[in-house]
Every structure is written in structure tokens, then in C-alpha cells.
PDB file of C-alpha atoms and ligand atoms in Angstrom:
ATOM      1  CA  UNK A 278     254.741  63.314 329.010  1.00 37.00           C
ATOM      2  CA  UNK A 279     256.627  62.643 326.097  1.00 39.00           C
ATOM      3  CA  UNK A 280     259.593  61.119 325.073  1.00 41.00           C
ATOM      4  CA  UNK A 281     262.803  62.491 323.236  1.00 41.00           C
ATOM      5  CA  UNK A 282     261.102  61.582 319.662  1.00 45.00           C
ATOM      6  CA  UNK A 283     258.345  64.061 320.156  1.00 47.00           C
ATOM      7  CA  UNK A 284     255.745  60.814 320.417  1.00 52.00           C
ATOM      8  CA  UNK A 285     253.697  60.421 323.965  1.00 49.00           C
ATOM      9  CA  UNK A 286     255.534  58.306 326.221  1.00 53.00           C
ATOM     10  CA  UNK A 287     252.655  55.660 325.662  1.00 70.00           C
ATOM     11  CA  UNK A 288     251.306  55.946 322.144  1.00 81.00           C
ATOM     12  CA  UNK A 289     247.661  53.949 322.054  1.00 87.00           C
ATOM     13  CA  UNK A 290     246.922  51.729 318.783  1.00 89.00           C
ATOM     14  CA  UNK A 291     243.650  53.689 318.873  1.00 89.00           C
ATOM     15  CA  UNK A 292     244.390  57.110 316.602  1.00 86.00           C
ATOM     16  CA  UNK A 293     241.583  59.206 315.408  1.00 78.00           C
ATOM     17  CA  UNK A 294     242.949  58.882 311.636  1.00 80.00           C
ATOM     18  CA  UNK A 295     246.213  57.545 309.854  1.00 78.00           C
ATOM     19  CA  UNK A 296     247.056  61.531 309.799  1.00 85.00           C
ATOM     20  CA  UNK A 297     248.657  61.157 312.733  1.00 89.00           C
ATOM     21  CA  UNK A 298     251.878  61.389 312.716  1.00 93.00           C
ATOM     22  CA  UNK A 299     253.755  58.220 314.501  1.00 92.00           C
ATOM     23  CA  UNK A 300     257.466  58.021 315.011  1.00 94.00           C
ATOM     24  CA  UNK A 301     259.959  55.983 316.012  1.00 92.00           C
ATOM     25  CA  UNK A 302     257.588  53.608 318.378  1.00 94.00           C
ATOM     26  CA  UNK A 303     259.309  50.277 317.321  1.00 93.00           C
ATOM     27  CA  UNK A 304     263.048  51.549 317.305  1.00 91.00           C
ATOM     28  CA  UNK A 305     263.840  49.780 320.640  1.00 93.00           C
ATOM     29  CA  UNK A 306     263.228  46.768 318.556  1.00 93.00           C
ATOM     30  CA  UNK A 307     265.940  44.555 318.165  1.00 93.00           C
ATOM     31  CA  UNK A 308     267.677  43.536 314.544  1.00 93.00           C
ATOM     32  CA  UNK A 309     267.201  39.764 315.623  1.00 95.00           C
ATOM     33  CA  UNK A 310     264.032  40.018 316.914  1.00 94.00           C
ATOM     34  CA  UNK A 311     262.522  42.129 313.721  1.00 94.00           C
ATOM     35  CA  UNK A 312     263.830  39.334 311.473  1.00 95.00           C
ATOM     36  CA  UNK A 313     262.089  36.882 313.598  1.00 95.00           C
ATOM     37  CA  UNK A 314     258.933  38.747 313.260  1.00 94.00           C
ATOM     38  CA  UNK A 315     259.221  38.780 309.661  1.00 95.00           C
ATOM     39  CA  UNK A 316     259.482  35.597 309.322  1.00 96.00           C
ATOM     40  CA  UNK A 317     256.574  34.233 311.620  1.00 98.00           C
ATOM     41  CA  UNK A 318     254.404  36.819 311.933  1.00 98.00           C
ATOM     42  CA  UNK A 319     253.850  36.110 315.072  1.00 97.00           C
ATOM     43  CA  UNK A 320     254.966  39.995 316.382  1.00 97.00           C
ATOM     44  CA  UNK A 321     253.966  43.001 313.550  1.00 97.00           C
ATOM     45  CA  UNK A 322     254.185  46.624 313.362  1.00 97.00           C
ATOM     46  CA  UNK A 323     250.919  48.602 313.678  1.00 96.00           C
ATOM     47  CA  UNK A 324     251.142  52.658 313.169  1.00 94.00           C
ATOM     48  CA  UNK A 325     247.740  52.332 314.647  1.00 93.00           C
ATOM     49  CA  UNK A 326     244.238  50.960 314.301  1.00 93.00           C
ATOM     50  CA  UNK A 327     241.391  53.443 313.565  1.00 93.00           C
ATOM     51  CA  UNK A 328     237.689  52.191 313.728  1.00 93.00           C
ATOM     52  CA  UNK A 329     234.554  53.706 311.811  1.00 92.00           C
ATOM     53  CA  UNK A 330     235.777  54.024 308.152  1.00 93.00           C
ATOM     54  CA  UNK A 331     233.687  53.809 304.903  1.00 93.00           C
ATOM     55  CA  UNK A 332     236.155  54.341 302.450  1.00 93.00           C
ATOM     56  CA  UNK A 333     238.183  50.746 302.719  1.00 95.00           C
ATOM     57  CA  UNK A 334     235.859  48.272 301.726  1.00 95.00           C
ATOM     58  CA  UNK A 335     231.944  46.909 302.141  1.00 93.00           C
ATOM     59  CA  UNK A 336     230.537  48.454 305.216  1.00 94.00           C
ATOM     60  CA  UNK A 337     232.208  49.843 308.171  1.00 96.00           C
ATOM     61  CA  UNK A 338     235.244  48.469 309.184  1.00 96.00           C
ATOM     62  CA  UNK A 339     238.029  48.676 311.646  1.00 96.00           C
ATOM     63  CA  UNK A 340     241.581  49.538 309.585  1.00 97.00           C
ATOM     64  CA  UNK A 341     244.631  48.304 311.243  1.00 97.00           C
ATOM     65  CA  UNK A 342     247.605  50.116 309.099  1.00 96.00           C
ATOM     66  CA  UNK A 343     250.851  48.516 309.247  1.00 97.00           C
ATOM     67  CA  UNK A 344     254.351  50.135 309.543  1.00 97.00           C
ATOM     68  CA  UNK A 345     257.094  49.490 306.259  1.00 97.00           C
ATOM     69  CA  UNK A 346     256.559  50.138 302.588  1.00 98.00           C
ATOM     70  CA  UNK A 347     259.085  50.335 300.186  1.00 97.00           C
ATOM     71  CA  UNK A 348     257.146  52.304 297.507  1.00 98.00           C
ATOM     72  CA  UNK A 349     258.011  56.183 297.413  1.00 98.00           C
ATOM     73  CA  UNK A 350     254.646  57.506 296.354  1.00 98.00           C
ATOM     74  CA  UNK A 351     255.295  60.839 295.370  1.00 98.00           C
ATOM     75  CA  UNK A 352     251.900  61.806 296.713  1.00 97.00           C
ATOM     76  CA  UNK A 353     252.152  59.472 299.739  1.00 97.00           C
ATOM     77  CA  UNK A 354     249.549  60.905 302.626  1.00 94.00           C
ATOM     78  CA  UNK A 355     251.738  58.686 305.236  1.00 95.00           C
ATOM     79  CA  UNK A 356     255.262  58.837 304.672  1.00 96.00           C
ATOM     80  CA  UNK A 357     255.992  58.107 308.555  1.00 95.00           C
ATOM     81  CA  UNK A 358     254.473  54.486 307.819  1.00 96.00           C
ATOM     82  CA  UNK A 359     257.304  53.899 305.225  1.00 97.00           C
ATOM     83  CA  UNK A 360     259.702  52.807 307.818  1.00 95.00           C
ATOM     84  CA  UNK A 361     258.893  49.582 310.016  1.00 95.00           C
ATOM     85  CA  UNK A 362     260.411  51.248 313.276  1.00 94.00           C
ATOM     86  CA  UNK A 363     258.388  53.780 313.409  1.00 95.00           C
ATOM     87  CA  UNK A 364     255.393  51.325 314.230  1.00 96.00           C
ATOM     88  CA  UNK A 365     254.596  49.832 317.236  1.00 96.00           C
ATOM     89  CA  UNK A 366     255.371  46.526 318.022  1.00 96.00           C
ATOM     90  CA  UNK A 367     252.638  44.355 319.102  1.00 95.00           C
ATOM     91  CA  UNK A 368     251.981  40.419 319.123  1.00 96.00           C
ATOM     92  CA  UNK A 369     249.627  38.963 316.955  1.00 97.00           C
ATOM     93  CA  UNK A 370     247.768  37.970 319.830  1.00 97.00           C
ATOM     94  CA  UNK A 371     247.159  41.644 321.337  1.00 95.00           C
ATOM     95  CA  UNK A 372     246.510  42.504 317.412  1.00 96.00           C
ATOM     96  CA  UNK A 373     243.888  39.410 317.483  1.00 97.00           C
ATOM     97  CA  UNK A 374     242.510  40.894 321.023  1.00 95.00           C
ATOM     98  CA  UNK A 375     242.245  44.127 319.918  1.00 94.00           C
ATOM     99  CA  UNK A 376     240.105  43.263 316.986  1.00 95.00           C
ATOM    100  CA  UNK A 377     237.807  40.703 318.930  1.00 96.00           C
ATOM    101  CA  UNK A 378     236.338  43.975 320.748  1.00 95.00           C
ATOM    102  CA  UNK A 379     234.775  45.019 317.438  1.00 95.00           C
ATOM    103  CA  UNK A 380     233.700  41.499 315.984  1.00 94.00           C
ATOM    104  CA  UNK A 381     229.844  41.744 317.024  1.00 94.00           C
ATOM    105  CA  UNK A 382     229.845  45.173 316.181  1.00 93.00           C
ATOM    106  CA  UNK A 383     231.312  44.375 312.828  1.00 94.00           C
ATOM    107  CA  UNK A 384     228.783  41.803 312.092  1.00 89.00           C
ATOM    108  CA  UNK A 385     226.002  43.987 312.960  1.00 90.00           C
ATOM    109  CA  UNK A 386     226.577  46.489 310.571  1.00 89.00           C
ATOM    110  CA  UNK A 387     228.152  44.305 307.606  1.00 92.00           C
ATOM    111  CA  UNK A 388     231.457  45.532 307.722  1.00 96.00           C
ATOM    112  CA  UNK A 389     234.732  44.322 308.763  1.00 97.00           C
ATOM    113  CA  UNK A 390     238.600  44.737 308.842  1.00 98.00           C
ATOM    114  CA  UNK A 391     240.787  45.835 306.565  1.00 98.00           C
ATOM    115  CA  UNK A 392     244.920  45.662 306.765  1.00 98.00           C
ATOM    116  CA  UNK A 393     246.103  48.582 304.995  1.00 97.00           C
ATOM    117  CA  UNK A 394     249.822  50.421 305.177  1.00 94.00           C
ATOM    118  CA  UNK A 395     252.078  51.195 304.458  1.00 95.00           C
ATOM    119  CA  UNK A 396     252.398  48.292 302.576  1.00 98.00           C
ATOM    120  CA  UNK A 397     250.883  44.918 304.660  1.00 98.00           C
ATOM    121  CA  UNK A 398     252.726  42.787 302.669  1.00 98.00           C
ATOM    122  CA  UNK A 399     256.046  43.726 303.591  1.00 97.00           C
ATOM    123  CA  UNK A 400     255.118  41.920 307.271  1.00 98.00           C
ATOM    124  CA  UNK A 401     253.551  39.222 304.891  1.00 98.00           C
ATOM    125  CA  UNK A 402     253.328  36.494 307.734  1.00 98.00           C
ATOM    126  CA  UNK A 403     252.121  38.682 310.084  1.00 98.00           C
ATOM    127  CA  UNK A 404     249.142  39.786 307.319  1.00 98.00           C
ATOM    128  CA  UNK A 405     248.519  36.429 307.033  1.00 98.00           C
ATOM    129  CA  UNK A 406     247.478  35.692 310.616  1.00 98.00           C
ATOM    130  CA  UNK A 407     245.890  38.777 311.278  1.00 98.00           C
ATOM    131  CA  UNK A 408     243.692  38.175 308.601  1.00 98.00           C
ATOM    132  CA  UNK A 409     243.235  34.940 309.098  1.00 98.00           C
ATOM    133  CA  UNK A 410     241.971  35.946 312.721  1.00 98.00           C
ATOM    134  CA  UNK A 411     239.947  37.749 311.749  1.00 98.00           C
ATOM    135  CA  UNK A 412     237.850  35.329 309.444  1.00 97.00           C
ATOM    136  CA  UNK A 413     238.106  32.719 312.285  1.00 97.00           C
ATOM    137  CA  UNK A 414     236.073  35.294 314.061  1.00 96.00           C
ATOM    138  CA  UNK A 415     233.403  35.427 311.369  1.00 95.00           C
ATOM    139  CA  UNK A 416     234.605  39.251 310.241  1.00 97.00           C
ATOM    140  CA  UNK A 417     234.959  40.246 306.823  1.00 97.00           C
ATOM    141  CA  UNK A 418     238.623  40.568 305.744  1.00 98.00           C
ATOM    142  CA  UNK A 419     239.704  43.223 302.667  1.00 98.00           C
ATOM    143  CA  UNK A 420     243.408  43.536 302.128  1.00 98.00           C
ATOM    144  CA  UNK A 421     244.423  47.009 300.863  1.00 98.00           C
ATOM    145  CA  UNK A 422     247.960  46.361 299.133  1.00 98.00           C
ATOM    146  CA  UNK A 423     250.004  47.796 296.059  1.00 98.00           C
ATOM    147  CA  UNK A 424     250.599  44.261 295.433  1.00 98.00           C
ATOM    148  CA  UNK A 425     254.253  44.063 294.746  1.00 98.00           C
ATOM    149  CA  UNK A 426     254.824  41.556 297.443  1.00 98.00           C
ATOM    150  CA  UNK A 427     251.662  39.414 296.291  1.00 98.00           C
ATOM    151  CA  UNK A 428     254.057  36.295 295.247  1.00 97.00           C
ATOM    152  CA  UNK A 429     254.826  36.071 298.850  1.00 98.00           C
ATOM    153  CA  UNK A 430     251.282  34.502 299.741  1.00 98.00           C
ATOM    154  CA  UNK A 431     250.541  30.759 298.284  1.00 98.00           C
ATOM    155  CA  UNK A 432     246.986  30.412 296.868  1.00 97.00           C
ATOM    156  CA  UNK A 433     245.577  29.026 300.016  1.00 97.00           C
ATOM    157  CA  UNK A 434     246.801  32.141 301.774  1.00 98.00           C
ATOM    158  CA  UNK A 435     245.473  34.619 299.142  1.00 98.00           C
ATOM    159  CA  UNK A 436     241.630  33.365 300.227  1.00 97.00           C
ATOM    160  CA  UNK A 437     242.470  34.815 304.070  1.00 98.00           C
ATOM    161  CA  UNK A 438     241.702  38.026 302.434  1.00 98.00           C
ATOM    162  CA  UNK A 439     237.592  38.006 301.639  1.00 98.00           C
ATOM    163  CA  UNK A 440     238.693  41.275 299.054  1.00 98.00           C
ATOM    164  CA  UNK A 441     241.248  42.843 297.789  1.00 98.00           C
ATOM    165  CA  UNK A 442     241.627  46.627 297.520  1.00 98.00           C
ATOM    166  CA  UNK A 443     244.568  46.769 295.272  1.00 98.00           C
ATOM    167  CA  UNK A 444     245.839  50.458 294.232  1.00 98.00           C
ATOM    168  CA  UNK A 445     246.934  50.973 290.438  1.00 98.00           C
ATOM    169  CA  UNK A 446     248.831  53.982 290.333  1.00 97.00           C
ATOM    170  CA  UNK A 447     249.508  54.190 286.919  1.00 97.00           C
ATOM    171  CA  UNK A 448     250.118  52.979 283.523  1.00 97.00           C
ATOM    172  CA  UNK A 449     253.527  54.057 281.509  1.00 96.00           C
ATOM    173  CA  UNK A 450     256.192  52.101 283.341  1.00 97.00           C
ATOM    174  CA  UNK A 451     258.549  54.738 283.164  1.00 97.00           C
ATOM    175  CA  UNK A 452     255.975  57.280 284.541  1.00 97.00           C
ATOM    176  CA  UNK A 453     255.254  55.047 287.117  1.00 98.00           C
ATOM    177  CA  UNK A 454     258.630  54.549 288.387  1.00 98.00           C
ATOM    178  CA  UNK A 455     259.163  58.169 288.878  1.00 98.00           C
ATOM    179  CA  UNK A 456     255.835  58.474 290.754  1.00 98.00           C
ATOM    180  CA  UNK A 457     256.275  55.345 292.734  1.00 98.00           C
ATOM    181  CA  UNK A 458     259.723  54.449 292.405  1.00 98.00           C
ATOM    182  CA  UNK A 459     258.758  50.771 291.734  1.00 98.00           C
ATOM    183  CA  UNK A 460     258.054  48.985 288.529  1.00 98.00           C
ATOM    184  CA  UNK A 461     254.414  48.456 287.708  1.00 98.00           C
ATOM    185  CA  UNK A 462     254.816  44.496 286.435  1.00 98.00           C
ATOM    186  CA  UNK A 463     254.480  42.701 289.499  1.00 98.00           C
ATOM    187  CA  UNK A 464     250.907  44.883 290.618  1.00 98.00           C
ATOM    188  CA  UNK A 465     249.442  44.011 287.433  1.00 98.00           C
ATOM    189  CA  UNK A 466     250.937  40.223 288.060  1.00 98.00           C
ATOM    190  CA  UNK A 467     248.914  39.936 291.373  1.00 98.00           C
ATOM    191  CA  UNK A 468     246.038  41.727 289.437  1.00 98.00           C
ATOM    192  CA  UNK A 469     245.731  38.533 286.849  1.00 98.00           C
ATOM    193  CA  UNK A 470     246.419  36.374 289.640  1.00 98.00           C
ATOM    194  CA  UNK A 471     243.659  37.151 291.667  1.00 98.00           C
ATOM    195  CA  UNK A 472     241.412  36.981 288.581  1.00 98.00           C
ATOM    196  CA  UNK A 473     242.568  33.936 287.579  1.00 98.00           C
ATOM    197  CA  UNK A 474     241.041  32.791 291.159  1.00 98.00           C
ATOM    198  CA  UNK A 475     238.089  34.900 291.066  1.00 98.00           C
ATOM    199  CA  UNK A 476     239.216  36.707 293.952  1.00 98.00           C
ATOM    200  CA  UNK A 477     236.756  40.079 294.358  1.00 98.00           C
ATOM    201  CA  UNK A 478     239.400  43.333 293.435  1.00 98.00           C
ATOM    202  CA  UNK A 479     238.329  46.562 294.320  1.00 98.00           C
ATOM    203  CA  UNK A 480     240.819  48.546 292.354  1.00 98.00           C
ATOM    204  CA  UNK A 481     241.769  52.041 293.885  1.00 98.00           C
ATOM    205  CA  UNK A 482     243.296  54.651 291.599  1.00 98.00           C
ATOM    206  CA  UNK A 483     244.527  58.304 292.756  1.00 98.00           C
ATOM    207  CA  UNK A 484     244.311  60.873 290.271  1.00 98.00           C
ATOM    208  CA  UNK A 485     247.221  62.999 290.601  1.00 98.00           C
ATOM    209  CA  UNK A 486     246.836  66.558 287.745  1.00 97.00           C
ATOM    210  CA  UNK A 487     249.959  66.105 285.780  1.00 96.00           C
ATOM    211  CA  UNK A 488     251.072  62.417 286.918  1.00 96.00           C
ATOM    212  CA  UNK A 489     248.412  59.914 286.447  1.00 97.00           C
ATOM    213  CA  UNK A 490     245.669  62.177 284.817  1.00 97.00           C
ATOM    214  CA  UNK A 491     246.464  60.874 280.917  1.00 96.00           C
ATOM    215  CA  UNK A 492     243.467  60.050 279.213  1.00 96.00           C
ATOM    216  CA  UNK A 493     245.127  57.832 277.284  1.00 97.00           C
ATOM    217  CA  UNK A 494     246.703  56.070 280.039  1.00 97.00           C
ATOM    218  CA  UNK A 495     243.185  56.495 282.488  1.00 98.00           C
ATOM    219  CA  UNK A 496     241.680  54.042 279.527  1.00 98.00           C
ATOM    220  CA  UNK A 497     244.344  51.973 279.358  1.00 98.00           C
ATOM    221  CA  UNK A 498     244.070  50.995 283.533  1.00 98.00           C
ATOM    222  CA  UNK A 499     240.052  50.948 283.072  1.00 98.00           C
ATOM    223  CA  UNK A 500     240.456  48.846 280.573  1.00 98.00           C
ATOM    224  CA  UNK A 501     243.126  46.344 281.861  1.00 98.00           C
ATOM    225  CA  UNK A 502     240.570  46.626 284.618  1.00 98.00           C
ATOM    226  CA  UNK A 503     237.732  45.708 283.023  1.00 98.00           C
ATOM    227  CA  UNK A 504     239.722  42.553 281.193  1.00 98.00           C
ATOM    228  CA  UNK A 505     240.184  41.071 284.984  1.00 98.00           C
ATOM    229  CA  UNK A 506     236.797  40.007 285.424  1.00 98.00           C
ATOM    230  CA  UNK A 507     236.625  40.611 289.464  1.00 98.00           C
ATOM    231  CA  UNK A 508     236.829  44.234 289.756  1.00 98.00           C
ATOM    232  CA  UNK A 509     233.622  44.962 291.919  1.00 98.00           C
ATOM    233  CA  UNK A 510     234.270  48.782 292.220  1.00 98.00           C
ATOM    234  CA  UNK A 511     236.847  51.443 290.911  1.00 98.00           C
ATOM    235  CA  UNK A 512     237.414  54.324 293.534  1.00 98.00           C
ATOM    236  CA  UNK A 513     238.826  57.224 291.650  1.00 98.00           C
ATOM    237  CA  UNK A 514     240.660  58.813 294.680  1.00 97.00           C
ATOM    238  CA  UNK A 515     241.376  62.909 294.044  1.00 98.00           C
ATOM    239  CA  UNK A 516     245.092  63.585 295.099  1.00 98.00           C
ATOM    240  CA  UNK A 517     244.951  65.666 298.352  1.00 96.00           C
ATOM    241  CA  UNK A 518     247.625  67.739 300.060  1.00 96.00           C
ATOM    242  CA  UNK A 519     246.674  66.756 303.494  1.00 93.00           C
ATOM    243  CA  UNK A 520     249.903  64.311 304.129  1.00 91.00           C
ATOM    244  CA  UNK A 521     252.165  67.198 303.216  1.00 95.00           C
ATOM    245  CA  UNK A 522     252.845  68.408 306.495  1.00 94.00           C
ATOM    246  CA  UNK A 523     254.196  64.683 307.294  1.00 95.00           C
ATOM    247  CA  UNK A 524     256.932  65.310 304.701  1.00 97.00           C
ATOM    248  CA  UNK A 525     258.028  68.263 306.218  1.00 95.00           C
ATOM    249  CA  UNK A 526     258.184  67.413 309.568  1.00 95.00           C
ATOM    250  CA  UNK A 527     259.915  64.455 308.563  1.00 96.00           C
ATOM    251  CA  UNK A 528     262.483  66.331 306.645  1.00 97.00           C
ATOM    252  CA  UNK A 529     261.907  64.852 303.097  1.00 97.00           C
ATOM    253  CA  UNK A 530     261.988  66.674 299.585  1.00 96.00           C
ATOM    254  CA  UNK A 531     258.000  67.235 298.741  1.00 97.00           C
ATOM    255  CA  UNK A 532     258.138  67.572 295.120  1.00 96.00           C
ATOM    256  CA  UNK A 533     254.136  68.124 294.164  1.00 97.00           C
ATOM    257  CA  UNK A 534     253.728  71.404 296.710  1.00 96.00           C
ATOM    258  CA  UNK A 535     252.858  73.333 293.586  1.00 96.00           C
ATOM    259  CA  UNK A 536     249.348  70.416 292.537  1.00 97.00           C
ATOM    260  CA  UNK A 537     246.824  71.178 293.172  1.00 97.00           C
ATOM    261  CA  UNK A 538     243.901  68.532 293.357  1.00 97.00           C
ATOM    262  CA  UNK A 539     241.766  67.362 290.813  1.00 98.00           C
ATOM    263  CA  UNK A 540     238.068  69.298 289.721  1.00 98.00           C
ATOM    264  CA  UNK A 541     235.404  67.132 290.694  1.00 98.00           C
ATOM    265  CA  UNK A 542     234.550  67.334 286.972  1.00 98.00           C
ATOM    266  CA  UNK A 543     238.312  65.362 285.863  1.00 98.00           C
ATOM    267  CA  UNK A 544     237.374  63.071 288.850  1.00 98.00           C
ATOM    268  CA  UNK A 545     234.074  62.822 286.819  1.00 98.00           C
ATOM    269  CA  UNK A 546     235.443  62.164 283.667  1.00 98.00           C
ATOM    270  CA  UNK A 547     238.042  59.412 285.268  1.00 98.00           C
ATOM    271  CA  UNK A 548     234.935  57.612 286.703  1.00 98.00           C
ATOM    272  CA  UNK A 549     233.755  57.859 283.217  1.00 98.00           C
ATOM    273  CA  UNK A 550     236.673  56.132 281.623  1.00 98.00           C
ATOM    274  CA  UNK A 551     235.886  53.397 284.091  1.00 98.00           C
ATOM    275  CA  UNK A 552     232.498  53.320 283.339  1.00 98.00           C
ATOM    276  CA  UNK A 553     232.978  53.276 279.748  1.00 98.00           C
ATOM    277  CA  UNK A 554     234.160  49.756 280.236  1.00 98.00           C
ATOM    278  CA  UNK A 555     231.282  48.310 282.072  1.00 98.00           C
ATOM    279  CA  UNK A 556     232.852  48.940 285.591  1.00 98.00           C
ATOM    280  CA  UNK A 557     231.280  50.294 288.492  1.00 98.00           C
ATOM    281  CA  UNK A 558     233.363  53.585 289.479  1.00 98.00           C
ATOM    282  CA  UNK A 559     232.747  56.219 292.325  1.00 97.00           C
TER     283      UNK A 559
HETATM  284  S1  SF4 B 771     252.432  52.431 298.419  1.00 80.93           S
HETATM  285 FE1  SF4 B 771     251.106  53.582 299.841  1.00 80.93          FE
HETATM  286  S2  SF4 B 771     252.276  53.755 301.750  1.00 80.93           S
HETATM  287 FE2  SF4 B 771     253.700  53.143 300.148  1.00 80.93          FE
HETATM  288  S3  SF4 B 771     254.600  55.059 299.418  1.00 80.93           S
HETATM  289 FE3  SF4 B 771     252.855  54.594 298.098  1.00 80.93          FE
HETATM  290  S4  SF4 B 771     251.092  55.645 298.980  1.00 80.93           S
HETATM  291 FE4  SF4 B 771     252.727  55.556 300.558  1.00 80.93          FE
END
């Protein structure tokens, strides 16, 4: 059955992959009673939770990806998880549950849970205790952010999240307004923050032909990298077109139809960059 959005009239937090495409779960959702949940975290929106993945973090780990982001990423793969209503509400407490299924499997095969987005910081509280949970549990926490919101968690708060995969998405501020539509200052803030307190970075960069693909500018992130101190591992990530069809259904303006993704050779020669500057890059 499903309802007038197009969505199943029960939409599981389970979904093969963050490709799918999730509308409209959390509109029922009261003004009043979104606030609340901003502010106490005790209620978030999830566009789902996906288990089995390799690519966010140590091991294999169960991603819960959170509804809301206020970046416009030009390439954005998820553009349905930019708005907080289309989510679906759930406590913290059936977010807590659903991760406890997974904790001895977890464990077992060194992995863990990562929050990802959207953006997780724009449900900051709700971040917070999830990830928190988690460690209570004895799983590994990564938080995958674009770490604009980072001066919303204290110090104390910042060690709830075991890593950090924080995505640079470029380097010329003006460039990187028109790809993101955010300024690039308060990313590379949290960056020398969580140096400063020798929190482990794994620093994720998509290479978008034409946008972020400057040599000059490649060095100039690998090397602000490499100044940090905690960057484990650089993940050159090849721009993809496979969120396009999200865009489309959604009704917004695609404006890279016509890139194509990288050669594995200018992925190569990214990693390089990286390398160059005594950093571990894949
Ligand atoms: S920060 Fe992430 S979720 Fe937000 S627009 Fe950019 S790619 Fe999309």
C-alpha cells in the first residue's frame, strides 16, 4: 500500500542503501514538537539505517543517516535527506534499540556505528545521545559531518565520537560557496579543533572534474591536512552520478548532468597529492 507521497504506508529504518529515496515520513510532525526535539535530542530524524558498510570508518559498521542539512552540495547523492521532514521520526530510545541488535556483532568484527546525513549536526542533541549510546554499549562511534555545526558540541561532547570523518569539499572560498553554498571557515575551524584535542580525522574529499579537481587547490587541502596532525586516512571519493535521479524526481535544477566522473588515474594523482604530504590516502 502506499500513501499519497509515493512512500509505503510503513517505511522500515532498515533500507538496502541511502539511494533510496525517502519522502515526507516526518511531515505529520508537529512545529512544537520538532523544536523540542532539537533541543533535547531526545526524538531525531532517521532517513534510515543501513548495516554492512566498509566505506564509513574502521571495520564494518551500521550507518544511521539523519534527515536535515543545510549545505547544497552541487553533487549531493541524497538531496531528499536535506529536509528534516522527510525523515522519520523516531525516539532516541527505539534509535538506541535498534542499534543494540548489532552491538555483539559489531564487536566481533571491529567495526561500529557511524551517524552520517544529511548533516548529523543539525539534530546536534540528538547526535550526541545516539552516539553516546552507542559507546555505553562498547561500539565504536565515527561521526561523518561537514562540520559547520561543530561549535555546537562542548569538548566533553566532541569525545562521544571515537572518529571523525569530516568531508573537505574544497579550497577557494568563493569556489566553495558555489559548490556548497556555505562558507568553508567554520569546517576548517572544527578541523583545528579536533587537532588541537587529538581527536582521530579521517578527512573525506570528493573529486568533482571541473569543481574541486585544481591541483593547486588539491595541495593546498592535503596540505592543510597534513598540518592537523590527526588525519589517519584521506578517502579521495570520485564524483558519481548515481544521486541524480533523486534531483529529478524531486524537482530540483541538476546543474553537473553534463560531468562526468573522474579517471581512476586523476583519482590517482589526488591520492598522490595526499601522499606527497606524508598522509595515508585511498
Ligand atoms: S553536506 Fe552532504 S548531505 Fe549536505 S548537501 Fe552536501 S553532500 Fe548533501
Amino acid at each position: 500500500m502506499a500513501s499519497g507521497s509515493g512512500q509505503p504506508a510503513f517505511t522500515p529504518l532498515a533500507a538496502k542503501s541511502p539511494f533510496e529515496l525517502r519522502v515526507d515520513l516526518g511531515k505529520h510532525v508537529g512545529e512544537s514538537e520538532v523544536r523540542r526535539a532539537l533541543a533535547t535530542g531526545d526524538m531525531g530524524f532517521l532517513h534510515s539505517f543501513t548495516t554492512g558498510s566498509t566505506v564509513d570508518g574502521c571495520g564494518v559498521r551500521v550507518v544511521a543517516w539523519t534527515a536535515g542539512c543545510m549545505w547544497r552540495c552541487l553533487y549531493c547523492h541524497n538531496p531528499d535527506t536535506w529536509t528534516m521532514g522527510n525523515g522519520i521520526p523516531l525516539s532516541l530510545t527505539r534509535a538506541t534499540d535498534e542499534l543494540r541488535k548489532y552491538r555483539h556483532g559489531l564487536r566481533a568484527m571491529s567495526g561500529g556505528f557511524t551517524l552520517s546525513g544529511g548533516e548529523a549536526l543539525m539534530q546536534d542533541r540528538f547526535a550526541v545521545k545516539l552516539l553516546a549510546a552507542a559507546r555505553a554499549m562498547g561500539i565504536h562511534t565515527a561521526l561523518d559531518t561537514n562540520g559547520y555545526y561543530g561549535d555546537r558540541l562542548t569538548d566533553e561532547e566532541l569525545e562521544t565520537a571515537d572518529l571523525v570523518l569530516l568531508d573537505i569539499k574544497g579550497w577557494d572560498p568563493e569556489r566553495h560557496r558555489r559548490l556548497t553554498g556555505m562558507d568553508i571557515g567554520p569546517t576548517l575551524a572544527f578541523a583545528r579543533r579536533l587537532a588541537a584535542r587529538r581527536r582521530p580525522i579521517w578527512l573525506r574529499f570528493v573529486l568533482v572534474p571541473g569543481w574541486s579537481d585544481d591541483p593547486h587547490e588539491v595541495a593546498e587541502i592535503a596540505r592543510f591536512a597534513a598540518s592537523l596532525g590527526t588525519v589517519e586516512r584521506v578517502d579521495v571519493l570520485p564524483f558519481h552520478q548515481m544521486g541524480r535521479f533523486k534531483w529529478k524526481r524531486l524537482g530540483l535544477k541538476y546543474e553537473l548532468d553534463a560531468v562526468s566522473p573522474p579517471a581512476p588515474e586523476a583519482v590517482e594523482r589526488a591520492c598522490a597529492v595526499f601522499r606527497a604530504e606524508g598522509l595515508h590516502a585511498y
